[in-house]
XYZ file of C-alpha atoms in Angstrom:
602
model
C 0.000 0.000 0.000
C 3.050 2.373 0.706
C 4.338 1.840 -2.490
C 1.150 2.417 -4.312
C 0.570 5.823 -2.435
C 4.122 6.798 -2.886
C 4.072 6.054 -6.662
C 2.318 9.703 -7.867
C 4.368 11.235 -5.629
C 7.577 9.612 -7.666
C 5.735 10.289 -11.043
C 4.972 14.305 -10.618
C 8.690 14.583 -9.189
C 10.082 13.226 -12.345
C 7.817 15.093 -14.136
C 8.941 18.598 -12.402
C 12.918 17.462 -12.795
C 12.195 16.714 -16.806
C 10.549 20.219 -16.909
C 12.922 22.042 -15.078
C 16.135 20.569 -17.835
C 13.525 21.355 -20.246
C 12.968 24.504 -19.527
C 16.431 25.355 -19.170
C 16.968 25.908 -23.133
C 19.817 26.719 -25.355
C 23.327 27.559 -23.916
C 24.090 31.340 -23.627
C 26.599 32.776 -26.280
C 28.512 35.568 -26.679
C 30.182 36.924 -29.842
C 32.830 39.239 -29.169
C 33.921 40.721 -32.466
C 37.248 42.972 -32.574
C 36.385 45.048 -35.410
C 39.538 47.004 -37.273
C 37.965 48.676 -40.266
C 40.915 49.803 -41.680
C 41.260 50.815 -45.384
C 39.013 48.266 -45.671
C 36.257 50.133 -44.227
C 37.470 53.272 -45.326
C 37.823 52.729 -49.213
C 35.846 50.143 -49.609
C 32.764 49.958 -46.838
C 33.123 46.078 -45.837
C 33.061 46.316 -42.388
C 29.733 47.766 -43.051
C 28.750 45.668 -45.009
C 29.669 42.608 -42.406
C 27.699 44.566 -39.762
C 24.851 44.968 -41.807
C 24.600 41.668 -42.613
C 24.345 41.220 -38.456
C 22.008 43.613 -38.521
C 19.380 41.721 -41.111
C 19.994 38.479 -38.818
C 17.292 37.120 -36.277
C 19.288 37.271 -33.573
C 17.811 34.685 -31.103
C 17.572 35.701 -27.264
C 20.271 33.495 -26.058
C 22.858 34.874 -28.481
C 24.543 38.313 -27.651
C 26.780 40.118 -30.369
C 28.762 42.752 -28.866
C 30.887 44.916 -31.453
C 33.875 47.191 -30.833
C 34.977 49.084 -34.087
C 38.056 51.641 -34.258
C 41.529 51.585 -36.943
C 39.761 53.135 -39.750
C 39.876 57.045 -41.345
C 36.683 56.946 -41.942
C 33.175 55.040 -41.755
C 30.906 54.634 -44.415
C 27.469 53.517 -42.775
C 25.762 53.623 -39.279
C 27.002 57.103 -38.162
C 29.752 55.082 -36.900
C 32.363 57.700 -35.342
C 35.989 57.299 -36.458
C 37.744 59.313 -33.477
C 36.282 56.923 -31.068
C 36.461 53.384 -29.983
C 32.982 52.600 -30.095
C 31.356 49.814 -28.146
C 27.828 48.465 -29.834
C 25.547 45.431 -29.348
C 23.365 44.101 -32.336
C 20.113 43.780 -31.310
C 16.428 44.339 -33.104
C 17.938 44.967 -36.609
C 20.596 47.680 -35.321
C 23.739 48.703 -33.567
C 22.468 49.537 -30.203
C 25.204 51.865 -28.584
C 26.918 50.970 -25.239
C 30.010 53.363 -24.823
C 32.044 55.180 -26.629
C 35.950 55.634 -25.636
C 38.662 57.619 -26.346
C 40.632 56.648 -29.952
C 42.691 53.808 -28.776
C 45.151 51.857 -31.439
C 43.495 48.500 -32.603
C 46.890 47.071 -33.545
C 48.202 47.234 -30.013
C 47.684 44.488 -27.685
C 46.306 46.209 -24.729
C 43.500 47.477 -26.656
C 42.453 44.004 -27.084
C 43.007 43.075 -23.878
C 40.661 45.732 -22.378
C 37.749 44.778 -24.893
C 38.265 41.243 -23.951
C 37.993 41.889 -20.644
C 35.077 44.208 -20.262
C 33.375 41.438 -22.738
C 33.676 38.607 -21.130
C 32.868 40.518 -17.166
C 29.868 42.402 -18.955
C 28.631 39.664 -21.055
C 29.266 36.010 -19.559
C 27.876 33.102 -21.263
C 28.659 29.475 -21.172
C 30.200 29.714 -24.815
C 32.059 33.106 -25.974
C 33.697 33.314 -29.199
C 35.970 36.140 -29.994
C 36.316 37.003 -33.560
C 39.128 39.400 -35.066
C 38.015 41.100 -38.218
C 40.311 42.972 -40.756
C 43.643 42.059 -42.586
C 46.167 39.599 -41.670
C 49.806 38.598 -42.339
C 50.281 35.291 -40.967
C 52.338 34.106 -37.855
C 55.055 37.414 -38.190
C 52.793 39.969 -39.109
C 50.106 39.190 -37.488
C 46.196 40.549 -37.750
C 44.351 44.106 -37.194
C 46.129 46.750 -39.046
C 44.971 50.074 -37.706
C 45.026 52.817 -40.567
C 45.582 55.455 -38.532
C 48.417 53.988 -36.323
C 50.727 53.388 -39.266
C 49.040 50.404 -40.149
C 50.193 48.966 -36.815
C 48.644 45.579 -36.028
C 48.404 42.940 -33.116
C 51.893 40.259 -32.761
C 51.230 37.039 -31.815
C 53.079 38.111 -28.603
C 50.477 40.753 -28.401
C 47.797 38.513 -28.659
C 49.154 35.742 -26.390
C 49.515 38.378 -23.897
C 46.136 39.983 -23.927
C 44.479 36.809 -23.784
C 46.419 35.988 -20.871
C 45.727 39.173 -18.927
C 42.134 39.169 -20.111
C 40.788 35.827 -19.547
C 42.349 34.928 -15.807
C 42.603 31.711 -16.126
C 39.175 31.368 -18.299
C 39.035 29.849 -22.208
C 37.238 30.987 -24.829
C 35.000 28.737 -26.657
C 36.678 29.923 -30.159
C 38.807 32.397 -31.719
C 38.262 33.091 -34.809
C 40.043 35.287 -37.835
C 37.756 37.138 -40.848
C 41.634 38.043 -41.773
C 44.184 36.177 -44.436
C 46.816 33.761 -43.571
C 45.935 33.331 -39.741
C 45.254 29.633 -40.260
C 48.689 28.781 -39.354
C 50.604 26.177 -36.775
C 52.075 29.244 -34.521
C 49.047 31.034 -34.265
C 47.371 27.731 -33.023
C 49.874 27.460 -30.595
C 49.653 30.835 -29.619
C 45.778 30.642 -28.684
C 45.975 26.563 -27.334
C 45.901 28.215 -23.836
C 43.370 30.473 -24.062
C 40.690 29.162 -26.445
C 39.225 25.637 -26.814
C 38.508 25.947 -30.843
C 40.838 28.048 -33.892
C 38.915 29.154 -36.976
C 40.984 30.756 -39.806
C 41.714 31.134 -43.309
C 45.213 29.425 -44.603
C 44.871 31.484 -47.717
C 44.375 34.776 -48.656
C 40.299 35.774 -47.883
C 38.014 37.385 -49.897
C 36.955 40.383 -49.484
C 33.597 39.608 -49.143
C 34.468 38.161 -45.379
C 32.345 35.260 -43.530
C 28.715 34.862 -43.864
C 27.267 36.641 -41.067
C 23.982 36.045 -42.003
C 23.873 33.052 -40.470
C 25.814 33.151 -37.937
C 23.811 34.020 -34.981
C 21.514 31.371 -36.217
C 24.196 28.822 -36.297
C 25.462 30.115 -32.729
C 21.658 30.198 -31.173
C 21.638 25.826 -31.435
C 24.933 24.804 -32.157
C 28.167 24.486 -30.522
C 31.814 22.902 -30.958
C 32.448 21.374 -34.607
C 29.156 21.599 -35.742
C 28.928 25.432 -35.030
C 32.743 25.687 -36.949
C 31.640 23.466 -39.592
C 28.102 25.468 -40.249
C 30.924 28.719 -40.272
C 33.311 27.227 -43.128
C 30.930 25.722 -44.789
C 28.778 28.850 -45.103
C 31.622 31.109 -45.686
C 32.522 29.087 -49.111
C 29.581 28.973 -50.361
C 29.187 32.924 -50.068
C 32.523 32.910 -51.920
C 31.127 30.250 -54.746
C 27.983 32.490 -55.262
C 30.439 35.735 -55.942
C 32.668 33.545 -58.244
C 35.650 33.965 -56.039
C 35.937 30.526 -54.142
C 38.301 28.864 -56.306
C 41.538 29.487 -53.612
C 39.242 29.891 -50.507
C 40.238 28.609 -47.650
C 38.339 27.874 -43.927
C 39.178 25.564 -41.358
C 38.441 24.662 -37.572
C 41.087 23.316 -35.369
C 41.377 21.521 -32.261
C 42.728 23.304 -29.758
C 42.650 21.001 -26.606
C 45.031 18.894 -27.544
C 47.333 20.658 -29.590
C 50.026 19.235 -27.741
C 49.878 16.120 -29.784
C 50.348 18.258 -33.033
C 53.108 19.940 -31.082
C 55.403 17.310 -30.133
C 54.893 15.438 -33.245
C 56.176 18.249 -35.248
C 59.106 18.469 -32.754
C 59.326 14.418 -33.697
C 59.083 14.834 -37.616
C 61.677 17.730 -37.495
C 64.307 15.528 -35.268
C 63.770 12.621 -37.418
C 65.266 15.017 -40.798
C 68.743 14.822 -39.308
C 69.772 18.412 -40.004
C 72.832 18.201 -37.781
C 74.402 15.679 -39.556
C 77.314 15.544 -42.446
C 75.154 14.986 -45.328
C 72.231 17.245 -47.054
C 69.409 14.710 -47.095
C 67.262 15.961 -44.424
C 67.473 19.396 -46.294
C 66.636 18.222 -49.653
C 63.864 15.780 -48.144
C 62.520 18.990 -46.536
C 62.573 20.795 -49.636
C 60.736 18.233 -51.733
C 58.240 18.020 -49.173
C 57.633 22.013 -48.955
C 57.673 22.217 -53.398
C 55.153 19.178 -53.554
C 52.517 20.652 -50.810
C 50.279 23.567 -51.221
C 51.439 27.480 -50.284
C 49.726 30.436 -49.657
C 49.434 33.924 -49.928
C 51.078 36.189 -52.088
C 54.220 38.665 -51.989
C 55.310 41.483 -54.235
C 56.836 39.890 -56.845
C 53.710 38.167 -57.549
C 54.493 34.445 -56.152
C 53.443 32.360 -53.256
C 54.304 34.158 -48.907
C 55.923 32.538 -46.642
C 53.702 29.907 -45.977
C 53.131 26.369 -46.588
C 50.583 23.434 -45.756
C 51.546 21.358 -42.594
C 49.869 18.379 -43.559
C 51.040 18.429 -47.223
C 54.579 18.588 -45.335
C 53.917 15.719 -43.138
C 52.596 13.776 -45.807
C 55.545 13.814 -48.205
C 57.810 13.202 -45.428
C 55.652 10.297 -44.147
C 56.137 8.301 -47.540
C 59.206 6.290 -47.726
C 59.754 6.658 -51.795
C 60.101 10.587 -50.996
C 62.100 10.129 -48.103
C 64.709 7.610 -50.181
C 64.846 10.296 -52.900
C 67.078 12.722 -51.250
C 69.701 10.206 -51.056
C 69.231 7.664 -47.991
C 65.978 6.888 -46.035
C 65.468 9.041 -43.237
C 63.201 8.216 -39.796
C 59.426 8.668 -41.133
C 58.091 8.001 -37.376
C 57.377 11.927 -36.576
C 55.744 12.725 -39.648
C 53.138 9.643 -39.690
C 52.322 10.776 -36.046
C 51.694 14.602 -37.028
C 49.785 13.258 -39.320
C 47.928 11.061 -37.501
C 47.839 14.328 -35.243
C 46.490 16.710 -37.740
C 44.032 14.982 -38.797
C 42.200 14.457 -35.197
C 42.431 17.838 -34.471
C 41.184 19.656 -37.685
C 37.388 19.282 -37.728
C 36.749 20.701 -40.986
C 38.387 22.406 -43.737
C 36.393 24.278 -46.934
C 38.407 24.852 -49.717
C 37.950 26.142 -53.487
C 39.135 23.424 -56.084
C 42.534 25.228 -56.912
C 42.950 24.850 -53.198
C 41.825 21.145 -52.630
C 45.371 19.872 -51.281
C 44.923 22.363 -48.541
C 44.671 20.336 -45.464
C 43.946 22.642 -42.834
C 46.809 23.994 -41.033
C 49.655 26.089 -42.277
C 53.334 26.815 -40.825
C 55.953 29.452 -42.046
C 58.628 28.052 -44.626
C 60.943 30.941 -46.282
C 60.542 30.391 -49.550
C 61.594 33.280 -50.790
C 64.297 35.220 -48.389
C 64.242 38.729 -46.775
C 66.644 38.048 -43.499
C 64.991 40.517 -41.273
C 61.770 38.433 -41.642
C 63.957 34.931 -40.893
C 65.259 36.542 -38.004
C 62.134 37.894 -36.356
C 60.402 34.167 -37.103
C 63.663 32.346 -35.761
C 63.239 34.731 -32.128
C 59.313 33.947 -32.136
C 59.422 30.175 -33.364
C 57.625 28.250 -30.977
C 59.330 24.855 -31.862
C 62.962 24.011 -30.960
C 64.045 21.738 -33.263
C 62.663 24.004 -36.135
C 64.458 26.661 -34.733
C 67.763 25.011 -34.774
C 67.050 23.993 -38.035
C 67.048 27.517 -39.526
C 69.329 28.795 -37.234
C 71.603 26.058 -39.093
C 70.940 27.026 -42.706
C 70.695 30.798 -42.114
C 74.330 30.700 -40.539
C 77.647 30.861 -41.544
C 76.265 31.585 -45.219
C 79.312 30.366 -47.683
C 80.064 32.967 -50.517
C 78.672 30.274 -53.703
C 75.690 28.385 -52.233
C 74.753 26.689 -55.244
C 76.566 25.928 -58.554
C 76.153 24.115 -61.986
C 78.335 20.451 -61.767
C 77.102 20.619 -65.434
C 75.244 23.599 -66.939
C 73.490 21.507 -70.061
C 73.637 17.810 -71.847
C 71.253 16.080 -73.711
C 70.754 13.210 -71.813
C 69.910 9.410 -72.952
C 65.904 9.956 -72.976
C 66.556 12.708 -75.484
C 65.710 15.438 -72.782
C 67.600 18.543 -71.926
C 69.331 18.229 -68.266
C 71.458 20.581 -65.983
C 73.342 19.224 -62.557
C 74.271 20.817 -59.455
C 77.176 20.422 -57.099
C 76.371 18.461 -54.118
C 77.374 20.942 -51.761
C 74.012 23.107 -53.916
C 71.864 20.561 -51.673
C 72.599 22.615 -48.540
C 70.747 25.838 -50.041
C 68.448 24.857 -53.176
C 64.894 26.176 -53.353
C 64.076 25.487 -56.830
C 64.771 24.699 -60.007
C 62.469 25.321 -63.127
C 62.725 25.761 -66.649
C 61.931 28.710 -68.999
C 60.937 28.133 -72.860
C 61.503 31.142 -75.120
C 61.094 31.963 -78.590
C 63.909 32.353 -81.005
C 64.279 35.285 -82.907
C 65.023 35.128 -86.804
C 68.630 36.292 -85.921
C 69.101 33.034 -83.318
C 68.981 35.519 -80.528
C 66.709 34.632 -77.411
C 63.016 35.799 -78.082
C 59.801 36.709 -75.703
C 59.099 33.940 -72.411
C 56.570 31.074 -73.292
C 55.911 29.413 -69.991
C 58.080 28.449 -66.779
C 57.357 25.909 -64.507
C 59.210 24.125 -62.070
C 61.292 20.983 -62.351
C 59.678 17.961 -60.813
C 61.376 15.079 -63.084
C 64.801 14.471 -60.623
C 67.873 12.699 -59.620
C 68.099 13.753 -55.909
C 71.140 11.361 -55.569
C 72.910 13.454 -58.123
C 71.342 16.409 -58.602
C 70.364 16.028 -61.393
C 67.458 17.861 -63.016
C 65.126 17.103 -66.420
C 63.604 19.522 -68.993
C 60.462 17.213 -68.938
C 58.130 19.566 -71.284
C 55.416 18.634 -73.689
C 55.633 21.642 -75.713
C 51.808 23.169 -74.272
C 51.472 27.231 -73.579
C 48.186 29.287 -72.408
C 45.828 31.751 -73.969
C 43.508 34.100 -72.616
C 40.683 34.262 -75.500
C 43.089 33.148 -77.977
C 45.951 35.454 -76.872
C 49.212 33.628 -76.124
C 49.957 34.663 -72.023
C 53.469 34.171 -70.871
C 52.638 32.040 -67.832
C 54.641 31.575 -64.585
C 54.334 28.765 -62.557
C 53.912 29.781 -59.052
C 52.432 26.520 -57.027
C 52.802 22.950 -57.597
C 51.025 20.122 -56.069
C 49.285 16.914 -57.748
C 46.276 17.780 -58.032
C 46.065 21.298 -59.661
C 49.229 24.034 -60.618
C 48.551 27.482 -60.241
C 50.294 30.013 -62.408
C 50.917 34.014 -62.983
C 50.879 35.936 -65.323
C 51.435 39.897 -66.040
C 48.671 41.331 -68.003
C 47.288 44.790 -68.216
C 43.408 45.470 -67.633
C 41.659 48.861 -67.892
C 44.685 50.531 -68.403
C 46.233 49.448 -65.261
C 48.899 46.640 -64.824
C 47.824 43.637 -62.667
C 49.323 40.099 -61.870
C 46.632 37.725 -63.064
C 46.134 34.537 -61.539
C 44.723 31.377 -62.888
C 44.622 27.411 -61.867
C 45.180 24.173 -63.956
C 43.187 21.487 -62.406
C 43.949 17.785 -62.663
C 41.399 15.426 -60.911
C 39.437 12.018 -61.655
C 37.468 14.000 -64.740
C 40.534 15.415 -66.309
C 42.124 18.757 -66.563
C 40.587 22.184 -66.896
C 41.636 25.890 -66.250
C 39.974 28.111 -63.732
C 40.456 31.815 -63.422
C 41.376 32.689 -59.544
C 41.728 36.621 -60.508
C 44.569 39.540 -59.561
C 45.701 39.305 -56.168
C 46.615 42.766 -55.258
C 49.909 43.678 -52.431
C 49.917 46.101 -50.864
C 53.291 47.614 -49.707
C 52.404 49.868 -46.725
C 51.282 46.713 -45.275
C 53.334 44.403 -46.257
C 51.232 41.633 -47.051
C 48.121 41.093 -49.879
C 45.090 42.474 -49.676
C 41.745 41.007 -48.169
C 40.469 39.838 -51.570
C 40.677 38.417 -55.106
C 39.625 40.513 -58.306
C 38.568 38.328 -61.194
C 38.336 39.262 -64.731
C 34.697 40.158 -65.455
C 32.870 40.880 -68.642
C 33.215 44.323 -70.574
C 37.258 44.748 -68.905
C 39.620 45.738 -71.182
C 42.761 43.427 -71.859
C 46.151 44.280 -72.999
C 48.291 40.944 -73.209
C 52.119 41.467 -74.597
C 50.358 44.395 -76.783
C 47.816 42.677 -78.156
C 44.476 43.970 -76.760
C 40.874 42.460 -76.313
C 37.609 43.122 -74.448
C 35.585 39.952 -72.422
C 32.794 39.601 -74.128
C 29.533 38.098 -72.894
C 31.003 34.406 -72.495
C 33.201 35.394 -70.343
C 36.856 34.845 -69.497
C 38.444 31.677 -71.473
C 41.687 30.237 -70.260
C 43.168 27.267 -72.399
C 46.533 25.527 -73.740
C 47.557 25.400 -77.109
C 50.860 23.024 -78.426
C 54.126 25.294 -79.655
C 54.510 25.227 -83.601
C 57.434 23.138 -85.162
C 59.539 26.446 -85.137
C 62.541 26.574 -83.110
C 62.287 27.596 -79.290
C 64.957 28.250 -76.925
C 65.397 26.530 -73.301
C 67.231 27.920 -70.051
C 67.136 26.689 -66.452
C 67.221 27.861 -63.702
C 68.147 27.469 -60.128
C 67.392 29.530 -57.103
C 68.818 29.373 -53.720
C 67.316 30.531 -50.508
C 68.599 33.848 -50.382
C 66.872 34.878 -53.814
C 70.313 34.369 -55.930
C 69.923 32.298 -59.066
C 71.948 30.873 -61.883
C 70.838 30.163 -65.338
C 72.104 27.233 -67.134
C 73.470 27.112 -70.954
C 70.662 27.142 -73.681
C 69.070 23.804 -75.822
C 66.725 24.709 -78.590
C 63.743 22.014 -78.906
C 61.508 22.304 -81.645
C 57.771 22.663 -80.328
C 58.906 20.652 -77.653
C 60.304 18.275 -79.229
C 64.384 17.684 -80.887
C 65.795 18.863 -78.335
C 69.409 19.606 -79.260
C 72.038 22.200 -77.302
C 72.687 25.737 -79.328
């Protein structure tokens, strides 16, 4: 009888507890967003536009979005001041205002630190994001360039220590970059202790910057991976539907146990043997960097400073690539990061002339400026790396690299060049150049240059291994530089003039299960005050005017059309060339091949 009168007692208490979790709801969430406007704002009206697109959301009532804007001249919407460091939350379809503050520099740490601070003590939620918003420069140059401090923008020492002074001892949910070339190993490393989640762009972003409307939608339910992977994945589609995804970039990383990642980098770097006699952990380091996908873009036109991690690991992890630079080295570290990497990225969007990005980026000098080496070399967070560019960037001999033989026809009929084996120590590249031959036998306009991937690591030996094709631009022959090489797609440069003005016009060559086709990526524009590219990608549209090697054409209504073409039977002349790490090259004798083909030295 007890138990029968006892048993609606038990039944309206469970009843209560499953209404009480029920009626708890969605976690709280806070979005902190660190907004630098910049020139960005100020020429262009993006920030605006991002906020805007905020604005228009449904912001749900267990989502905040607090704002902080400052670093631009000028701002083109919202009566947003620029003298001030304003404070705003998005709420009801505007920018409600909650303080304004004296002009502060955005690219200075302490800034950051006090908006982190007040935002997390006024705002606390079980999940807050912070989100950085402007230009970035990668692991050295970091993100948030203020306009009107001298472009001045946050280190990752900066950053480390705001976080640090900010959070006591708390983490943030995520951190988050709507900046270029912040999805790199050393920033990860930088943030591991304060934030439990890293999203960021390895490449260059577009201008067009994440897809904020729906965001707050994405934050109001989800959390974790599925919240990153709703942000990548809407961010590249944004980018497809403007026509500018095709070297888009977005990843989420792992942050809790980026130890792993850590010491198996440390591993992978030991295991290359850089303190010994020989040069084979060099030259297995360098195939691994030219056969994995880099980023960015510096003045001359070719790929920044930085390369994928994973692509790295990869190449290292496969015995056939570690046997090519002369004797097998220990694969052990590089399976593990691997292994590593691919735990900790949960997702990774990328355009198609972008697919062998793998998530995570880490700084390589491929092409030199010392100051730069020496400023990673005092920041670089792992020791064995360190030592390994303190090693090469050292006791630099007068010749680094040098011709053994500067041009034979070999047996298969191909044109080849060989290097000393003491070149091993400081070899970047080597790539060929195909030129036409004047009527007088005198060296003619460039064809096409690409890099050398048909080798003799064991002798340094290298092999003109070209099938005679070039590129048009409707029907106009482009000199084309080869500026990226990995297996599944090459991307390439080219100097063209449009609307009067001269640009460096991108495009990609895609290889995959369905072929090969070309896709136009657009002009990547650097800017020099900064010191890194700008946040965006400028195709060719319809109606532009082109001017290629004098020969000039408008885009009609089809649009853009990229394709390949064989050389004519006509005589053509070949050079090679070698590069070192420093930027010095040497140029081989000539061969003259006859559309490809005959080869035969002049």
């Amino acid at each position: 009888m007890r138990i029968k009168k006892l048993l609606p007692i038990i039944i309206i208490c469970t009843m209560m507890l499953t209404l009480c979790s029920c009626s708890k709801g969605p976690s709280s969430v806070t979005l902190l967003i660190y907004m630098c406007g910049s020139d960005l704002e100020s020429q262009t009206g993006i920030a605006s536009e991002n906020l805007q697109e905020l604005m228009s959301s449904d912001i749900p009532d267990n989502v905040r979005i607090i704002v902080q804007t400052g670093g631009a001249n000028k701002w083109l919407s919202n009566n947003i001041p620029s003298d001030k460091i304003m404070r705003y939350e998005v709420k009801k379809g505007e920018l409600k205002e909650l303080s304004r503050l004296d002009d502060a520099n955005m690219g200075d740490g302490t800034t950051l630190e006090d908006f982190v601070r007040w935002g997390t003590n006024s705002y606390p939620a079980e999940n807050t994001m912070l989100l950085l918003w402007d230009h970035g420069g990668g692991t050295i140059k970091g993100a948030c360039y203020d306009q009107k401090y001298s472009n001045d923008a946050i280190t990752l020492a900066e950053l480390k220590d705001a976080l640090s002074k900010s959070l006591n001892g708390k983490k943030l949910s995520i951190v988050g970059f709507d900046a270029c070339l912040m999805g790199d190993y050393e920033v990860a490393d930088a943030l591991a202790p304060y934030a439990d989640m890293m999203i960021a762009s390895q490449n260059y972003e577009v201008g067009l910057g994440w897809d904020y409307t729906t965001i707050a939608k994405s934050m109001s339910t989800k959390t974790g991976a599925d919240l990153a992977k709703d942000i990548c994945k809407n961010y590249l589609t944004k980018c497809e539907k403007a026509d500018k995804s095709a070297t888009a970039t977005l990843s989420a990383i792992d942050l809790t146990h980026f130890d792993e990642i850590s010491n198996a980098f440390e591993e992978m770097l030991g295991d290359l043997q850089f303190d010994s006699a020989d040069n084979n952990g060099r030259l297995a380091l360098r195939v691994a960097v030219k056969n994995s996908a880099s980023f960015g873009a510096n003045s001359s036109g070719k790929m920044d400073n930085f390369v994928d991690l994973g692509g790295v690991a990869k190449e290292l992890s496969t015995e056939d690539n570690l046997s090519e630079s002369g004797k097998a080295l220990s694969n052990k570290g590089a399976k593990a990061l691997e292994s590593a990497l691919k735990g900790a990225i949960l997702c990774t969007e990328r355009g198609e002339a972008k697919s062998n990005a793998t998530g995570l980026s880490v700084y390589y000098p491929s092409h030199f400026h010392m100051d730069e080496v020496m400023e990673y070399i005092n920041i670089c967070p792992s020791e064995n790396y360190n030592k390994i560019l303190t090693s090469i960037y050292s006791n630099i001999p007068e010749t680094t690299i040098s011709f053994k033989n500067p041009g034979y026809i070999g047996d298969d009929g191909r044109f080849h060049v060989s290097l000393t084996p003491e070149s091993a120590r400081y070899l970047l590249s080597v790539s060929y150049t195909i030129y036409r031959k004047n009527d007088d036998g005198s060296q003619g306009k460039p064809v096409i240059s690409n890099f050398i991937t048909k080798s003799d690591l064991d002798k340094l030996d290298f092999t003109v291994d070209y099938e005679g094709e070039y590129f048009t631009l409707d029907n106009h022959a482009i000199m084309a530089t080869q500026v990226d090489h990995t297996a599944d797609n090459d991307i390439y440069m080219s100097k063209i003039i449009r609307n009067g003005a001269p640009e460096t016009f991108r495009f990609a060559h895609i290889h995959n299960l369905f072929g090969s086709h070309f896709r136009q990526i657009g002009m990547v524009l650097y800017d020099d005050d900064m010191g890194s590219a700008r946040k965006d990608v400028y195709p060719i549209m319809v109606g532009d005017e082109v001017n290629v090697d004098g020969e000039e054409f408008t885009i009609d209504a089809k649009g853009l059309v990229i394709n390949s073409r064989n050389l004519d039977k006509t005589p053509y002349i070949i050079k090679v060339t070698a590069a070192d790490i420093f930027g010095k090259e040497i140029v081989s004798n000539s061969a003259v091949c006859e559309g490809g083909n005959n080869v035969r030295l002049q």
